[in-house]
mmCIF file of C-alpha atoms in Angstrom:
data_model
loop_
_atom_site.group_PDB
_atom_site.id
_atom_site.type_symbol
_atom_site.label_atom_id
_atom_site.label_comp_id
_atom_site.label_asym_id
_atom_site.label_seq_id
_atom_site.Cartn_x
_atom_site.Cartn_y
_atom_site.Cartn_z
ATOM 1 C CA MET A 853 28.226 7.377 -22.222
ATOM 2 C CA SER A 854 28.380 10.243 -24.788
ATOM 3 C CA THR A 855 26.275 9.702 -27.870
ATOM 4 C CA THR A 856 27.987 12.410 -29.773
ATOM 5 C CA THR A 857 31.453 13.035 -31.106
ATOM 6 C CA PRO A 858 33.194 16.387 -30.043
ATOM 7 C CA ASP A 859 32.049 17.765 -33.182
ATOM 8 C CA GLY A 860 28.241 16.994 -32.183
ATOM 9 C CA LEU A 861 27.878 14.170 -34.434
ATOM 10 C CA PRO A 862 26.618 10.606 -33.705
ATOM 11 C CA PRO A 863 29.572 8.207 -33.624
ATOM 12 C CA TYR A 864 28.494 6.192 -36.943
ATOM 13 C CA ALA A 865 28.570 9.624 -38.737
ATOM 14 C CA ALA A 866 32.058 10.440 -37.910
ATOM 15 C CA ASP A 867 33.475 9.066 -41.125
ATOM 16 C CA TRP A 868 31.425 11.848 -42.709
ATOM 17 C CA ALA A 869 33.107 14.506 -40.682
ATOM 18 C CA ALA A 870 36.621 13.546 -41.990
ATOM 19 C CA HIS A 871 35.610 15.229 -45.504
ATOM 20 C CA ASP A 872 36.229 18.992 -45.594
ATOM 21 C CA GLY A 873 33.291 19.461 -47.665
ATOM 22 C CA ILE A 874 30.769 18.437 -44.708
ATOM 23 C CA ALA A 875 31.709 21.617 -42.680
ATOM 24 C CA LEU A 876 30.891 23.756 -45.919
ATOM 25 C CA MET A 877 27.676 22.129 -46.523
ATOM 26 C CA ARG A 878 26.793 22.682 -42.862
ATOM 27 C CA THR A 879 27.543 26.526 -43.053
ATOM 28 C CA LEU A 880 25.836 26.853 -46.452
ATOM 29 C CA ALA A 881 22.729 25.005 -45.348
ATOM 30 C CA SER A 882 22.523 26.789 -42.022
ATOM 31 C CA ALA A 883 23.049 30.257 -43.728
ATOM 32 C CA LEU A 884 20.576 29.717 -46.495
ATOM 33 C CA THR A 885 17.689 28.503 -44.243
ATOM 34 C CA ALA A 886 18.432 31.201 -41.763
ATOM 35 C CA LEU A 887 18.540 34.145 -44.392
ATOM 36 C CA ASP A 888 15.344 32.730 -46.023
ATOM 37 C CA ALA A 889 13.542 32.859 -42.665
ATOM 38 C CA VAL A 890 14.061 36.581 -42.288
ATOM 39 C CA ASP A 891 14.563 38.195 -45.740
ATOM 40 C CA SER A 892 14.843 37.476 -49.483
ATOM 41 C CA LEU A 893 17.943 35.750 -50.766
ATOM 42 C CA HIS A 894 18.276 38.269 -53.392
ATOM 43 C CA SER A 895 18.249 41.418 -51.605
ATOM 44 C CA PHE A 896 21.500 41.541 -49.570
ATOM 45 C CA VAL A 897 24.042 44.371 -49.683
ATOM 46 C CA LEU A 898 27.351 44.960 -48.055
ATOM 47 C CA PRO A 899 28.261 44.125 -45.328
ATOM 48 C CA TYR A 900 26.695 40.746 -45.605
ATOM 49 C CA PRO A 901 25.048 39.112 -42.402
ATOM 50 C CA PRO A 902 27.660 36.968 -40.540
ATOM 51 C CA GLU A 903 26.240 33.677 -41.374
ATOM 52 C CA ALA A 904 26.109 34.590 -45.117
ATOM 53 C CA GLN A 905 29.673 35.869 -45.103
ATOM 54 C CA ARG A 906 30.908 32.743 -43.475
ATOM 55 C CA ALA A 907 29.101 30.596 -46.274
ATOM 56 C CA LEU A 908 30.648 32.816 -49.021
ATOM 57 C CA ASP A 909 34.193 32.884 -47.232
ATOM 58 C CA GLY A 910 34.237 28.969 -47.018
ATOM 59 C CA THR A 911 33.227 28.450 -50.609
ATOM 60 C CA VAL A 912 35.778 30.983 -51.635
ATOM 61 C CA LEU A 913 38.563 29.161 -49.566
ATOM 62 C CA ALA A 914 37.494 25.687 -51.198
ATOM 63 C CA CYS A 915 37.546 27.025 -54.721
ATOM 64 C CA LEU A 916 40.927 28.626 -54.030
ATOM 65 C CA GLU A 917 42.485 25.400 -52.599
ATOM 66 C CA ARG A 918 41.225 23.490 -55.607
ATOM 67 C CA GLY A 919 42.226 25.878 -58.211
ATOM 68 C CA ALA A 920 38.407 26.617 -59.195
ATOM 69 C CA ARG A 921 36.843 30.066 -59.968
ATOM 70 C CA PRO A 922 35.063 30.962 -56.915
ATOM 71 C CA PRO A 923 31.858 33.060 -56.431
ATOM 72 C CA MET A 924 32.764 36.931 -56.378
ATOM 73 C CA SER A 925 29.786 37.920 -54.163
ATOM 74 C CA LEU A 926 26.692 36.577 -52.267
ATOM 75 C CA PRO A 927 24.251 37.124 -55.264
ATOM 76 C CA ASP A 928 26.924 34.945 -57.244
ATOM 77 C CA LEU A 929 26.950 32.399 -54.361
ATOM 78 C CA VAL A 930 23.013 32.371 -54.441
ATOM 79 C CA SER A 931 23.150 31.626 -58.333
ATOM 80 C CA TRP A 932 25.573 28.665 -57.686
ATOM 81 C CA CYS A 933 23.104 27.211 -55.204
ATOM 82 C CA ARG A 934 20.333 27.738 -57.517
ATOM 83 C CA GLU A 935 21.799 26.482 -60.685
ATOM 84 C CA ARG A 936 24.665 24.302 -59.683
ATOM 85 C CA ALA A 937 24.427 20.817 -58.483
ATOM 86 C CA VAL A 938 26.176 20.264 -55.352
ATOM 87 C CA ALA A 939 27.807 17.290 -56.732
ATOM 88 C CA ASP A 940 29.651 19.751 -59.226
ATOM 89 C CA TRP A 941 30.977 22.001 -56.444
ATOM 90 C CA PRO A 942 34.891 22.053 -55.701
ATOM 91 C CA MET A 943 34.614 20.114 -52.396
ATOM 92 C CA ALA A 944 35.149 16.770 -50.913
ATOM 93 C CA LEU A 945 31.996 15.120 -49.906
ATOM 94 C CA PRO A 946 31.558 11.305 -48.886
ATOM 95 C CA ASP A 947 29.797 9.014 -51.337
ATOM 96 C CA GLU A 948 25.925 9.259 -51.140
ATOM 97 C CA ALA A 949 26.220 12.626 -49.377
ATOM 98 C CA VAL A 950 24.305 14.203 -52.173
ATOM 99 C CA GLY A 951 22.747 13.070 -55.432
ATOM 100 C CA PRO A 952 23.920 14.171 -59.050
ATOM 101 C CA ASP A 953 21.224 16.554 -59.510
ATOM 102 C CA ASP A 954 20.903 17.875 -55.934
ATOM 103 C CA LEU A 955 20.520 21.737 -55.571
ATOM 104 C CA LEU A 956 20.634 23.815 -52.283
ATOM 105 C CA LEU A 957 18.148 26.330 -53.861
ATOM 106 C CA ASP A 958 15.034 25.769 -55.646
ATOM 107 C CA PRO A 959 15.707 27.281 -59.265
ATOM 108 C CA VAL A 960 12.321 28.889 -59.826
ATOM 109 C CA SER A 961 11.982 30.514 -56.246
ATOM 110 C CA SER A 962 15.572 30.564 -55.018
ATOM 111 C CA ARG A 963 14.023 29.221 -51.786
ATOM 112 C CA PRO A 964 15.918 26.543 -49.817
ATOM 113 C CA THR A 965 15.283 22.979 -51.193
ATOM 114 C CA GLU A 966 14.299 20.017 -48.703
ATOM 115 C CA LEU A 967 17.904 18.818 -49.087
ATOM 116 C CA CYS A 968 19.066 22.051 -48.003
ATOM 117 C CA HIS A 969 16.749 22.196 -44.807
ATOM 118 C CA GLU A 970 17.648 18.553 -44.119
ATOM 119 C CA TRP A 971 21.544 19.369 -44.041
ATOM 120 C CA ALA A 972 20.844 22.291 -41.691
ATOM 121 C CA ASP A 973 18.443 20.193 -39.512
ATOM 122 C CA LYS A 974 20.967 17.179 -39.160
ATOM 123 C CA TYR A 975 24.103 19.365 -38.793
ATOM 124 C CA PRO A 976 22.733 22.579 -37.050
ATOM 125 C CA HIS A 977 24.852 25.631 -36.518
ATOM 126 C CA SER A 978 21.954 27.425 -34.826
ATOM 127 C CA ALA A 979 19.012 27.130 -32.434
ATOM 128 C CA LEU A 980 16.719 28.015 -35.609
ATOM 129 C CA ASP A 981 17.771 24.671 -37.062
ATOM 130 C CA GLN A 982 16.361 22.635 -34.382
ATOM 131 C CA ARG A 983 13.148 24.752 -33.749
ATOM 132 C CA ASP A 984 10.839 21.956 -34.837
ATOM 133 C CA ARG A 985 12.255 19.423 -32.127
ATOM 134 C CA GLU A 986 12.141 22.142 -29.502
ATOM 135 C CA ILE A 987 8.309 22.754 -30.194
ATOM 136 C CA ILE A 988 7.507 19.093 -30.273
ATOM 137 C CA LEU A 989 9.396 18.469 -27.027
ATOM 138 C CA ALA A 990 7.660 21.415 -25.461
ATOM 139 C CA ALA A 991 4.202 20.204 -26.494
ATOM 140 C CA LEU A 992 4.944 16.761 -25.107
ATOM 141 C CA ARG A 993 6.041 18.172 -21.816
ATOM 142 C CA LEU A 994 2.920 20.259 -21.368
ATOM 143 C CA CYS A 995 0.650 17.454 -22.361
ATOM 144 C CA ARG A 996 2.436 14.983 -20.173
ATOM 145 C CA GLU A 997 2.195 17.428 -17.121
ATOM 146 C CA TYR A 998 -1.650 17.576 -17.871
ATOM 147 C CA GLY A 999 -1.767 13.775 -18.302
ATOM 148 C CA GLU A 1000 -3.532 14.476 -21.622
ATOM 149 C CA GLU A 1001 -2.436 12.218 -24.298
ATOM 150 C CA ASP A 1002 -5.438 13.290 -26.495
ATOM 151 C CA ALA A 1003 -4.094 17.102 -26.125
ATOM 152 C CA TYR A 1004 -0.920 15.827 -27.971
ATOM 153 C CA THR A 1005 -2.586 13.846 -30.580
ATOM 154 C CA GLU A 1006 -4.888 16.858 -31.509
ATOM 155 C CA PHE A 1007 -1.740 19.053 -31.306
ATOM 156 C CA ARG A 1008 -0.157 16.997 -33.840
ATOM 157 C CA ARG A 1009 -3.332 16.714 -36.073
ATOM 158 C CA LEU A 1010 -3.491 20.460 -36.010
ATOM 159 C CA LEU A 1011 -0.094 21.072 -37.447
ATOM 160 C CA VAL A 1012 -0.501 18.291 -39.976
ATOM 161 C CA ASN A 1013 -3.980 19.181 -41.227
ATOM 162 C CA ARG A 1014 -4.233 22.910 -40.633
ATOM 163 C CA PRO A 1015 -1.006 24.681 -41.361
ATOM 164 C CA VAL A 1016 -2.681 27.713 -42.502
ATOM 165 C CA LEU A 1017 -5.391 29.497 -40.318
ATOM 166 C CA THR A 1018 -7.786 32.289 -41.114
ATOM 167 C CA SER A 1019 -9.123 34.263 -38.213
ATOM 168 C CA ALA A 1020 -12.178 32.196 -37.961
ATOM 169 C CA ASP A 1021 -10.078 29.224 -37.999
ATOM 170 C CA ALA A 1022 -7.881 30.518 -35.238
ATOM 171 C CA PHE A 1023 -10.964 31.109 -33.159
ATOM 172 C CA SER A 1024 -12.249 27.707 -33.366
ATOM 173 C CA VAL A 1025 -8.784 26.516 -32.280
ATOM 174 C CA SER A 1026 -8.832 28.938 -29.236
ATOM 175 C CA VAL A 1027 -12.007 27.439 -27.886
ATOM 176 C CA ASP A 1028 -11.211 23.889 -28.503
ATOM 177 C CA HIS A 1029 -10.702 22.660 -24.896
ATOM 178 C CA VAL A 1030 -8.893 19.399 -25.910
ATOM 179 C CA LEU A 1031 -5.927 21.793 -26.737
ATOM 180 C CA ASP A 1032 -5.950 23.680 -23.475
ATOM 181 C CA PRO A 1033 -2.467 22.475 -22.549
ATOM 182 C CA VAL A 1034 -0.882 23.731 -25.785
ATOM 183 C CA LYS A 1035 -2.762 26.694 -26.194
ATOM 184 C CA GLU A 1036 -0.056 29.318 -25.521
ATOM 185 C CA LEU A 1037 2.242 27.237 -27.607
ATOM 186 C CA VAL A 1038 -0.123 27.250 -30.580
ATOM 187 C CA LYS A 1039 -0.236 31.097 -30.394
ATOM 188 C CA ARG A 1040 3.509 31.209 -30.837
ATOM 189 C CA ILE A 1041 4.012 28.922 -33.731
ATOM 190 C CA TYR A 1042 1.356 30.394 -36.086
ATOM 191 C CA GLN A 1043 2.638 33.612 -37.787
ATOM 192 C CA PRO A 1044 0.890 36.299 -39.883
ATOM 193 C CA VAL A 1045 1.205 35.555 -43.405
ATOM 194 C CA PRO A 1046 3.043 38.320 -45.677
ATOM 195 C CA ASP A 1047 1.360 39.882 -48.822
ATOM 196 C CA SER A 1048 3.852 38.032 -51.229
ATOM 197 C CA TYR A 1049 1.446 35.025 -50.851
ATOM 198 C CA LEU A 1050 -1.402 37.211 -52.438
ATOM 199 C CA ARG A 1051 -2.255 37.016 -56.048
ATOM 200 C CA GLY A 1052 -4.626 40.083 -56.283
ATOM 201 C CA ASP A 1053 -6.872 39.559 -53.252
ATOM 202 C CA THR A 1054 -6.583 35.728 -53.089
ATOM 203 C CA TYR A 1055 -4.507 33.311 -51.221
ATOM 204 C CA ALA A 1056 -4.363 29.692 -52.374
ATOM 205 C CA THR A 1057 -3.346 26.501 -50.393
ATOM 206 C CA CYS A 1058 -1.700 23.367 -51.951
ATOM 207 C CA GLY A 1059 -4.313 20.758 -52.501
ATOM 208 C CA SER A 1060 -1.532 18.036 -51.615
ATOM 209 C CA CYS A 1061 0.386 19.298 -48.607
ATOM 210 C CA LEU A 1062 -2.081 22.215 -47.627
ATOM 211 C CA THR A 1063 0.574 24.792 -47.294
ATOM 212 C CA LEU A 1064 0.308 28.233 -48.854
ATOM 213 C CA LEU A 1065 1.345 28.512 -52.447
ATOM 214 C CA THR A 1066 3.355 31.356 -53.731
ATOM 215 C CA PRO A 1067 2.174 33.413 -56.801
ATOM 216 C CA LEU A 1068 4.744 33.204 -59.767
ATOM 217 C CA ARG A 1069 5.173 36.450 -61.829
ATOM 218 C CA GLU A 1070 4.581 34.749 -65.113
ATOM 219 C CA GLY A 1071 1.475 32.937 -63.779
ATOM 220 C CA GLY A 1072 0.733 29.726 -61.811
ATOM 221 C CA TRP A 1073 1.899 28.832 -58.428
ATOM 222 C CA TRP A 1074 4.987 27.444 -56.564
ATOM 223 C CA CYS A 1075 4.819 24.832 -53.805
ATOM 224 C CA GLU A 1076 7.520 24.817 -51.126
ATOM 225 C CA ARG A 1077 7.361 20.936 -51.040
ATOM 226 C CA ASP A 1078 9.859 19.323 -53.336
ATOM 227 C CA ARG A 1079 7.393 16.169 -53.477
ATOM 228 C CA CYS A 1080 4.606 18.351 -54.662
ATOM 229 C CA ARG A 1081 6.650 20.320 -57.312
ATOM 230 C CA ARG A 1082 7.940 16.906 -58.828
ATOM 231 C CA GLN A 1083 4.443 15.989 -59.648
ATOM 232 C CA GLY A 1084 3.811 19.247 -61.764
ATOM 233 C CA ALA A 1085 1.829 22.222 -61.363
ATOM 234 C CA PRO A 1086 0.461 22.146 -57.787
ATOM 235 C CA PRO A 1087 -3.133 21.227 -57.236
ATOM 236 C CA LEU A 1088 -5.036 24.252 -56.247
ATOM 237 C CA GLY A 1089 -6.641 23.577 -52.615
ATOM 238 C CA ARG A 1090 -8.394 26.030 -50.583
ATOM 239 C CA LEU A 1091 -8.711 29.529 -52.131
ATOM 240 C CA ILE A 1092 -8.967 32.299 -49.393
ATOM 241 C CA ALA A 1093 -10.085 35.868 -50.035
ATOM 242 C CA ARG A 1094 -8.229 38.366 -48.241
ATOM 243 C CA GLN A 1095 -11.481 39.904 -46.748
ATOM 244 C CA GLU A 1096 -12.519 36.398 -45.557
ATOM 245 C CA ALA A 1097 -9.108 35.553 -44.069
ATOM 246 C CA GLY A 1098 -8.778 38.236 -41.664
ATOM 247 C CA GLU A 1099 -5.385 37.899 -40.219
ATOM 248 C CA LEU A 1100 -4.216 34.809 -42.043
ATOM 249 C CA LEU A 1101 -1.806 32.661 -40.013
ATOM 250 C CA GLN A 1102 0.680 29.915 -41.082
ATOM 251 C CA LEU A 1103 2.874 27.554 -39.214
ATOM 252 C CA GLU A 1104 6.696 28.448 -38.884
ATOM 253 C CA ARG A 1105 8.864 27.149 -41.730
ATOM 254 C CA PRO A 1106 10.615 24.571 -39.672
ATOM 255 C CA LEU A 1107 7.444 22.984 -38.549
ATOM 256 C CA ARG A 1108 5.839 22.921 -41.964
ATOM 257 C CA GLN A 1109 9.041 21.261 -43.164
ATOM 258 C CA PHE A 1110 9.391 18.678 -40.515
ATOM 259 C CA VAL A 1111 6.063 18.172 -39.139
ATOM 260 C CA THR A 1112 3.301 19.103 -41.515
ATOM 261 C CA GLY A 1113 5.249 17.599 -44.445
ATOM 262 C CA PRO A 1114 5.936 14.090 -42.978
ATOM 263 C CA GLY A 1115 2.641 14.334 -41.192
ATOM 264 C CA ARG A 1116 0.831 14.454 -44.551
ATOM 265 C CA ALA A 1117 2.461 11.084 -45.405
ATOM 266 C CA GLU A 1118 1.307 9.882 -42.134
ATOM 267 C CA ALA A 1119 -2.210 10.912 -42.513
ATOM 268 C CA GLU A 1120 -2.449 9.213 -45.922
ATOM 269 C CA LEU A 1121 -1.181 5.919 -44.842
ATOM 270 C CA GLU A 1122 -3.446 6.096 -41.889
ATOM 271 C CA LYS A 1123 -6.376 6.545 -44.362
ATOM 272 C CA ALA A 1124 -5.238 3.660 -46.471
ATOM 273 C CA LEU A 1125 -4.999 1.284 -43.728
ATOM 274 C CA VAL A 1126 -8.352 2.350 -42.247
ATOM 275 C CA ARG A 1127 -9.971 1.635 -45.503
ATOM 276 C CA LEU A 1128 -8.607 -1.875 -45.286
ATOM 277 C CA GLY A 1129 -10.477 -2.158 -41.961
ATOM 278 C CA LEU A 1130 -7.460 -2.004 -39.777
ATOM 279 C CA ARG A 1131 -7.592 -0.210 -36.376
ATOM 280 C CA VAL A 1132 -5.012 2.619 -36.301
ATOM 281 C CA ARG A 1133 -3.770 4.693 -33.511
ATOM 282 C CA MET A 1134 -1.920 7.858 -34.300
ATOM 283 C CA TRP A 1135 1.247 8.966 -32.130
ATOM 284 C CA PRO A 1136 0.650 6.519 -29.395
ATOM 285 C CA ALA A 1137 1.971 6.893 -25.853
ATOM 286 C CA PHE A 1138 2.920 10.475 -26.417
ATOM 287 C CA ASP A 1139 4.518 10.000 -29.792
ATOM 288 C CA ALA A 1140 6.463 6.732 -29.083
ATOM 289 C CA TYR A 1141 6.297 6.158 -32.764
ATOM 290 C CA ASP A 1142 3.696 7.180 -35.465
ATOM 291 C CA LEU A 1143 1.178 4.495 -36.155
ATOM 292 C CA HIS A 1144 -0.004 1.629 -33.985
ATOM 293 C CA ILE A 1145 -1.811 -0.781 -36.320
ATOM 294 C CA THR A 1146 -4.022 -3.674 -35.104
ATOM 295 C CA PHE A 1147 -5.154 -6.452 -37.241
ATOM 296 C CA PRO A 1148 -8.409 -8.368 -36.361
ATOM 297 C CA ASP A 1149 -6.418 -11.400 -35.040
ATOM 298 C CA GLY A 1150 -4.579 -8.998 -32.659
ATOM 299 C CA TRP A 1151 -1.283 -8.998 -34.484
ATOM 300 C CA VAL A 1152 0.249 -5.487 -34.204
ATOM 301 C CA TRP A 1153 2.457 -3.383 -36.388
ATOM 302 C CA ALA A 1154 4.390 -0.147 -35.203
ATOM 303 C CA VAL A 1155 5.373 2.330 -37.969
ATOM 304 C CA ASP A 1156 7.357 5.370 -38.104
ATOM 305 C CA VAL A 1157 6.885 7.472 -41.400
ATOM 306 C CA LYS A 1158 9.892 9.245 -42.620
ATOM 307 C CA ASP A 1159 9.484 11.693 -45.520
ATOM 308 C CA TRP A 1160 12.922 12.546 -46.193
ATOM 309 C CA ALA A 1161 14.695 13.509 -49.334
ATOM 310 C CA HIS A 1162 18.098 12.189 -48.418
ATOM 311 C CA PRO A 1163 18.125 8.426 -48.054
ATOM 312 C CA ALA A 1164 21.740 8.534 -46.479
ATOM 313 C CA PHE A 1165 20.740 10.882 -43.860
ATOM 314 C CA LEU A 1166 17.827 8.630 -43.131
ATOM 315 C CA GLY A 1167 19.878 5.499 -42.797
ATOM 316 C CA ARG A 1168 22.215 7.322 -40.555
ATOM 317 C CA SER A 1169 19.528 8.266 -38.105
ATOM 318 C CA ALA A 1170 18.054 4.853 -38.101
ATOM 319 C CA ARG A 1171 17.105 3.350 -34.689
ATOM 320 C CA PRO A 1172 14.953 0.654 -33.300
ATOM 321 C CA VAL A 1173 11.468 1.477 -32.762
ATOM 322 C CA PRO A 1174 10.452 1.911 -29.100
ATOM 323 C CA GLN A 1175 9.175 -1.283 -27.514
ATOM 324 C CA GLU A 1176 5.925 0.371 -25.917
ATOM 325 C CA PRO A 1177 3.303 0.357 -26.855
ATOM 326 C CA ARG A 1178 3.880 -3.340 -27.629
ATOM 327 C CA TYR A 1179 3.918 -4.631 -31.141
ATOM 328 C CA ASP A 1180 4.783 -7.800 -33.265
ATOM 329 C CA GLU A 1181 6.631 -6.272 -36.190
ATOM 330 C CA ALA A 1182 8.080 -2.694 -36.634
ATOM 331 C CA PHE A 1183 8.843 -0.794 -39.821
ATOM 332 C CA TRP A 1184 10.168 2.494 -40.982
ATOM 333 C CA VAL A 1185 8.092 3.930 -43.858
ATOM 334 C CA VAL A 1186 8.819 6.376 -46.680
ATOM 335 C CA PRO A 1187 6.499 7.638 -49.411
ATOM 336 C CA GLN A 1188 6.609 5.950 -52.574
ATOM 337 C CA SER A 1189 7.308 9.196 -54.447
ATOM 338 C CA ARG A 1190 10.860 9.401 -52.546
ATOM 339 C CA VAL A 1191 11.779 5.977 -54.266
ATOM 340 C CA THR A 1192 10.462 7.021 -57.584
ATOM 341 C CA ASP A 1193 12.443 10.025 -57.597
ATOM 342 C CA ARG A 1194 15.796 8.072 -56.528
ATOM 343 C CA PRO A 1195 15.610 4.317 -57.608
ATOM 344 C CA ASN A 1196 18.609 3.598 -55.289
ATOM 345 C CA TYR A 1197 16.751 5.064 -52.160
ATOM 346 C CA LEU A 1198 16.210 1.918 -50.409
ATOM 347 C CA ALA A 1199 19.737 0.512 -50.995
ATOM 348 C CA THR A 1200 21.312 3.893 -49.956
ATOM 349 C CA TYR A 1201 19.231 3.774 -46.737
ATOM 350 C CA ALA A 1202 20.299 0.037 -45.999
ATOM 351 C CA ARG A 1203 23.958 0.959 -46.503
ATOM 352 C CA ASN A 1204 24.064 3.647 -44.149
ATOM 353 C CA ARG A 1205 22.271 2.192 -41.323
ATOM 354 C CA PRO A 1206 24.426 2.130 -38.010
ATOM 355 C CA PRO A 1207 25.113 -1.377 -36.615
ATOM 356 C CA HIS A 1208 22.279 -1.230 -33.731
ATOM 357 C CA ALA A 1209 19.592 -0.644 -36.555
ATOM 358 C CA ARG A 1210 20.760 -3.207 -39.212
ATOM 359 C CA SER A 1211 17.403 -5.223 -38.546
ATOM 360 C CA LEU A 1212 15.215 -2.145 -39.244
ATOM 361 C CA PRO A 1213 13.521 -2.454 -42.599
ATOM 362 C CA LEU A 1214 12.331 0.443 -44.593
ATOM 363 C CA LEU A 1215 9.306 -0.097 -46.725
ATOM 364 C CA THR A 1216 7.482 2.356 -49.187
ATOM 365 C CA ASP A 1217 3.909 3.286 -48.046
ATOM 366 C CA THR A 1218 2.614 1.246 -51.156
ATOM 367 C CA THR A 1219 4.406 -1.591 -50.123
ATOM 368 C CA LEU A 1220 3.257 -1.370 -46.417
ATOM 369 C CA THR A 1221 -0.375 -1.226 -47.515
ATOM 370 C CA ALA A 1222 0.153 -4.050 -49.902
ATOM 371 C CA ARG A 1223 1.755 -6.248 -47.147
ATOM 372 C CA ALA A 1224 -1.141 -5.330 -44.838
ATOM 373 C CA ARG A 1225 -3.596 -6.350 -47.557
ATOM 374 C CA ALA A 1226 -1.760 -9.588 -48.137
ATOM 375 C CA ARG A 1227 -1.777 -10.297 -44.537
ATOM 376 C CA LEU A 1228 -5.583 -9.774 -44.323
ATOM 377 C CA THR A 1229 -6.137 -12.129 -47.158
ATOM 378 C CA GLY A 1230 -3.626 -14.683 -46.082
ATOM 379 C CA THR A 1231 -1.211 -14.332 -48.965
ATOM 380 C CA GLU A 1232 2.469 -13.352 -48.604
ATOM 381 C CA GLY A 1233 3.913 -9.604 -48.912
ATOM 382 C CA GLY A 1234 6.993 -8.270 -50.207
ATOM 383 C CA ARG A 1235 10.014 -7.765 -47.923
ATOM 384 C CA GLY A 1236 11.662 -4.446 -47.176
ATOM 385 C CA ALA A 1237 15.292 -3.268 -46.855
#
């Protein structure tokens, strides 16, 4: 039986496809993320790249159909994406498709927001939008062929904990025999860092998400993670002198967005649960789910961590946690910061779950940790969505 509609959407998402704004959002998000991957969004001249031209043409048409003033050029469209909340655009979108203040481009850097990346990832127009899944599936296949589950676990830890590598770091990875099944893959997904990340002769990483920070003209630094920016100025992590770095490398953007970012939330949850005295196994059985948590009495939780900006997308992607490795209870978990940013996050998720996932609860990481502590002490914890 087919698991998608003719438009490539899961059956329960077909109602969204009936809104003409969905097609435009797909085009805009795909164009913006593709252009950001190869050039500055400020530097285009006529003729515009095909994806950018399609995005501009689609926006102009939507405006003309609704009697609204259209953007006059690609730079004008970029300004819209940076300054105008998507909810205010002249296009028809279903309820909960976007929040009232959501932008497609960050107003400081003009880089695609996490919302933009999620639209491109969930409704892909090009192979670039699915790059993260292709890499993870390739790693899984290679590690299974070698029969090395530990190799896959270490590969995931590498992407989560070391998105930036100096020449010395890259050498240490190259001689780590646990990673032998994926060595060639690792070489392909770490790319040279451009000089735009330098302030003087120094690079800086974010102390929270570990990715490289971009220096701002007026001083300070900019982090590509929405979650870090909402907390204020990014905490400085590792400072790397150009001379020390050698050839500095960083993970491809799709992997930083969809593997490193959520992986930081997974690592933080693992640390919190281990501090409680629980036994935690990460990405068990070649990534069946994220955390396999064993209590002293043998009770097992299975947890998938989802660090998504868009709760409706998260709800629509909900699916039961795989049955193996065996567990007694299963949860999806989202960082508390996502719910703090959007107080209706859990309710929006619950409303958008497909029928086959109605029983899948979504908890915040702080709620899950509190429930774990309560179970250890014999008191009741809170319930999820």
